[in-house]
Amino acid sequence: MMDEVGEVNSESDLDLNQTRIDGELLGVVIGVTKPGYITFEGKEPVGLGEYITIANGENKSILGVVESCFIKSDALDEISNFEEALESKIVAEINKRDKSFKVNVKILGLQELLKRSKSILPEIPPLPGTEVYRARREDLRDIFDSEEESWIKIGTLLRNTNVNVKVNTNKMTTRHLGILAMTGMGKSNLVSVIAKSIAKIPGTMVIFDYHDEYRFLKGENINFMQARINPRLLTSDKFAEVIEIRENADIQNTILLKAFENDELKTRTGDGFWEELEKNITGIGSKEKRFTSSADRVIDKIKEARRRFDNILIPDALDPVSQIREGCINIINLIEFTEKQANVAIAFYLESILYHRKLAKGQSLKTNYQNKNQILFHSPVIVVVEEAHVFMPKNESTDTKYIASKVAREGRKFGVGLIIVSQRPRTLDPNVLSQMGSLAIMKLVQQEDQSQIESSSESINGKIIEQLPSLNPGEALLVGQWVNLPSFIKIDEILERMMGKDPEPVNEWKNTKEKKKLSVEDSRLFIRENYIEEEYIE
């Protein structure tokens, strides 16, 4: 009887496993298991980012992701010379048991709960000997391809390209996002993918384009802007940075401060502002002889700045922030700005955006309120800061870093989302980075960059970090609150983007030569036939 019962139970378990796991067998769990990690022996190599399922009793399946795979050959282990390697190679090819494929897996949670955005680890880890299967596409789609309207598509799973990957726009806005990678790995392309999706909503986004990488972005609801600085709206110390007076030039900064204290200066526009400013500085130099030479240098700095940045410094310009349109992707071009000027401009825009969102939040709490037209941003705004390591450096105080830190702390309450983009996490301020609730990490080789990210995010561990150098351009690891699960993905490519890609010097040189040749041929068409010969005969 017991044998019959035992036989029935065995068949029942087998049937249960068949219904629970319906996919390709990849291997068997081996060694010591933990609720969060297992190792299995694979029948073949398994790639980074592959999703697997494991039966765990009570008709429950566990979902995991491959973090690393190690291949070993017993015959080719500890080889001492070339001849031995050749002989062992033959042995390894004959012996089917020679190769070992050790695959390390991070357990993500119970599969059915993950479909409801709940990440719950199993109380008891899988038993050694449990079979491991490749995750079914249908199950992965239920987890990564949400039907909710707040989720936008940015790519596909790295090992399952027919499974879309979507991210939560609400979480990206309220909890902020860091995009980190080496140069040329696709950071700006990811920003473009996000921007085009938000433009369709339509949402409001502001991109500070320091390298003119978004000029060719096409589509509806895209607003291109040239950044402007109105010196009348600046304090004297910020104006000093714009015209590049050194911070330690105390006398020059003092002269500028006194010149800015003139109330009449703030009422002047156009050339009148510059004339009044120079008159004030000259007056200060005349009153105090010890200031004369320094006053002359300040005036020289102003004239040089006007000559170089005539289309940037506009005293009669309206508030630059008022040019930002709600419901649009606003691309603010900063390519003509120096680093210090860009820092002042970004900080000014950021502070103004946060102020108007606070104003809108405060007014919305009142049933009847006046001056509604003074509010520029009635709905949330996402701000993108490229080259974040330049404007938010680790060991230096900048205006942008101060305001960005404030936005990172307070933005959630007032609807200002922050996206920082950097290829040097090691030089990025760790306090700002730690405020990013979500991360998109692409290829990073430098150990210091990896360590900085690992110390700033609870979602990152050493095993995943070790895999970052193996990512190809356009591939990324997504972690944090904007995704249900840590995921390796292939990011969609914005085809119309031309800037940001590596230049092709050989083609450009050839094109230049061809254009010169064509221009010479075209110019000869305008020369009367035999003109040169006739002139020579005369």
CSV table of N, CA and C in Angstrom, one decimal, residues 11-23 55 59 131 133 136:
chain,number,residue,atom,x,y,z
A,11,GLU,N,4.2,10.5,-8.9
A,11,GLU,CA,3.6,10.9,-10.2
A,11,GLU,C,2.9,12.2,-10.1
A,12,SER,N,2.3,12.4,-8.9
A,12,SER,CA,1.6,13.7,-8.6
A,12,SER,C,2.6,14.8,-8.7
A,13,ASP,N,3.7,14.6,-8.0
A,13,ASP,CA,4.8,15.7,-8.0
A,13,ASP,C,5.3,16.0,-9.4
A,14,LEU,N,5.4,14.9,-10.1
A,14,LEU,CA,5.9,15.1,-11.5
A,14,LEU,C,4.9,15.9,-12.3
A,15,ASP,N,3.7,15.5,-12.2
A,15,ASP,CA,2.6,16.3,-12.9
A,15,ASP,C,2.6,17.7,-12.5
A,16,LEU,N,2.8,17.9,-11.2
A,16,LEU,CA,2.7,19.3,-10.6
A,16,LEU,C,3.8,20.1,-11.2
A,17,ASN,N,5.0,19.5,-11.2
A,17,ASN,CA,6.2,20.2,-11.8
A,17,ASN,C,6.0,20.5,-13.3
A,18,GLN,N,5.3,19.6,-14.0
A,18,GLN,CA,5.1,19.9,-15.4
A,18,GLN,C,4.2,21.1,-15.6
A,19,THR,N,3.2,21.2,-14.7
A,19,THR,CA,2.3,22.3,-14.9
A,19,THR,C,2.9,23.6,-14.4
A,20,ARG,N,3.7,23.5,-13.4
A,20,ARG,CA,4.3,24.7,-12.8
A,20,ARG,C,5.4,25.3,-13.7
A,21,ILE,N,6.3,24.4,-14.2
A,21,ILE,CA,7.4,24.9,-15.0
A,21,ILE,C,7.2,24.4,-16.5
A,22,ASP,N,7.0,25.2,-17.4
A,22,ASP,CA,6.9,24.8,-18.8
A,22,ASP,C,7.8,25.7,-19.6
A,23,GLY,N,9.1,25.2,-19.7
A,23,GLY,CA,10.1,25.9,-20.4
A,23,GLY,C,11.3,25.0,-20.7
A,55,ALA,N,11.0,25.7,-9.5
A,55,ALA,CA,9.8,25.3,-8.7
A,55,ALA,C,10.3,25.2,-7.3
A,59,ASN,N,3.2,24.6,-5.4
A,59,ASN,CA,2.8,25.1,-6.7
A,59,ASN,C,3.2,26.6,-6.9
A,131,GLU,N,15.3,21.5,-10.4
A,131,GLU,CA,15.6,21.8,-11.8
A,131,GLU,C,15.4,23.3,-12.1
A,133,TYR,N,14.7,26.3,-15.1
A,133,TYR,CA,14.2,26.4,-16.4
A,133,TYR,C,14.3,27.8,-16.9
A,136,ARG,N,9.5,31.7,-19.1
A,136,ARG,CA,8.6,31.8,-20.3
A,136,ARG,C,8.4,33.3,-20.7
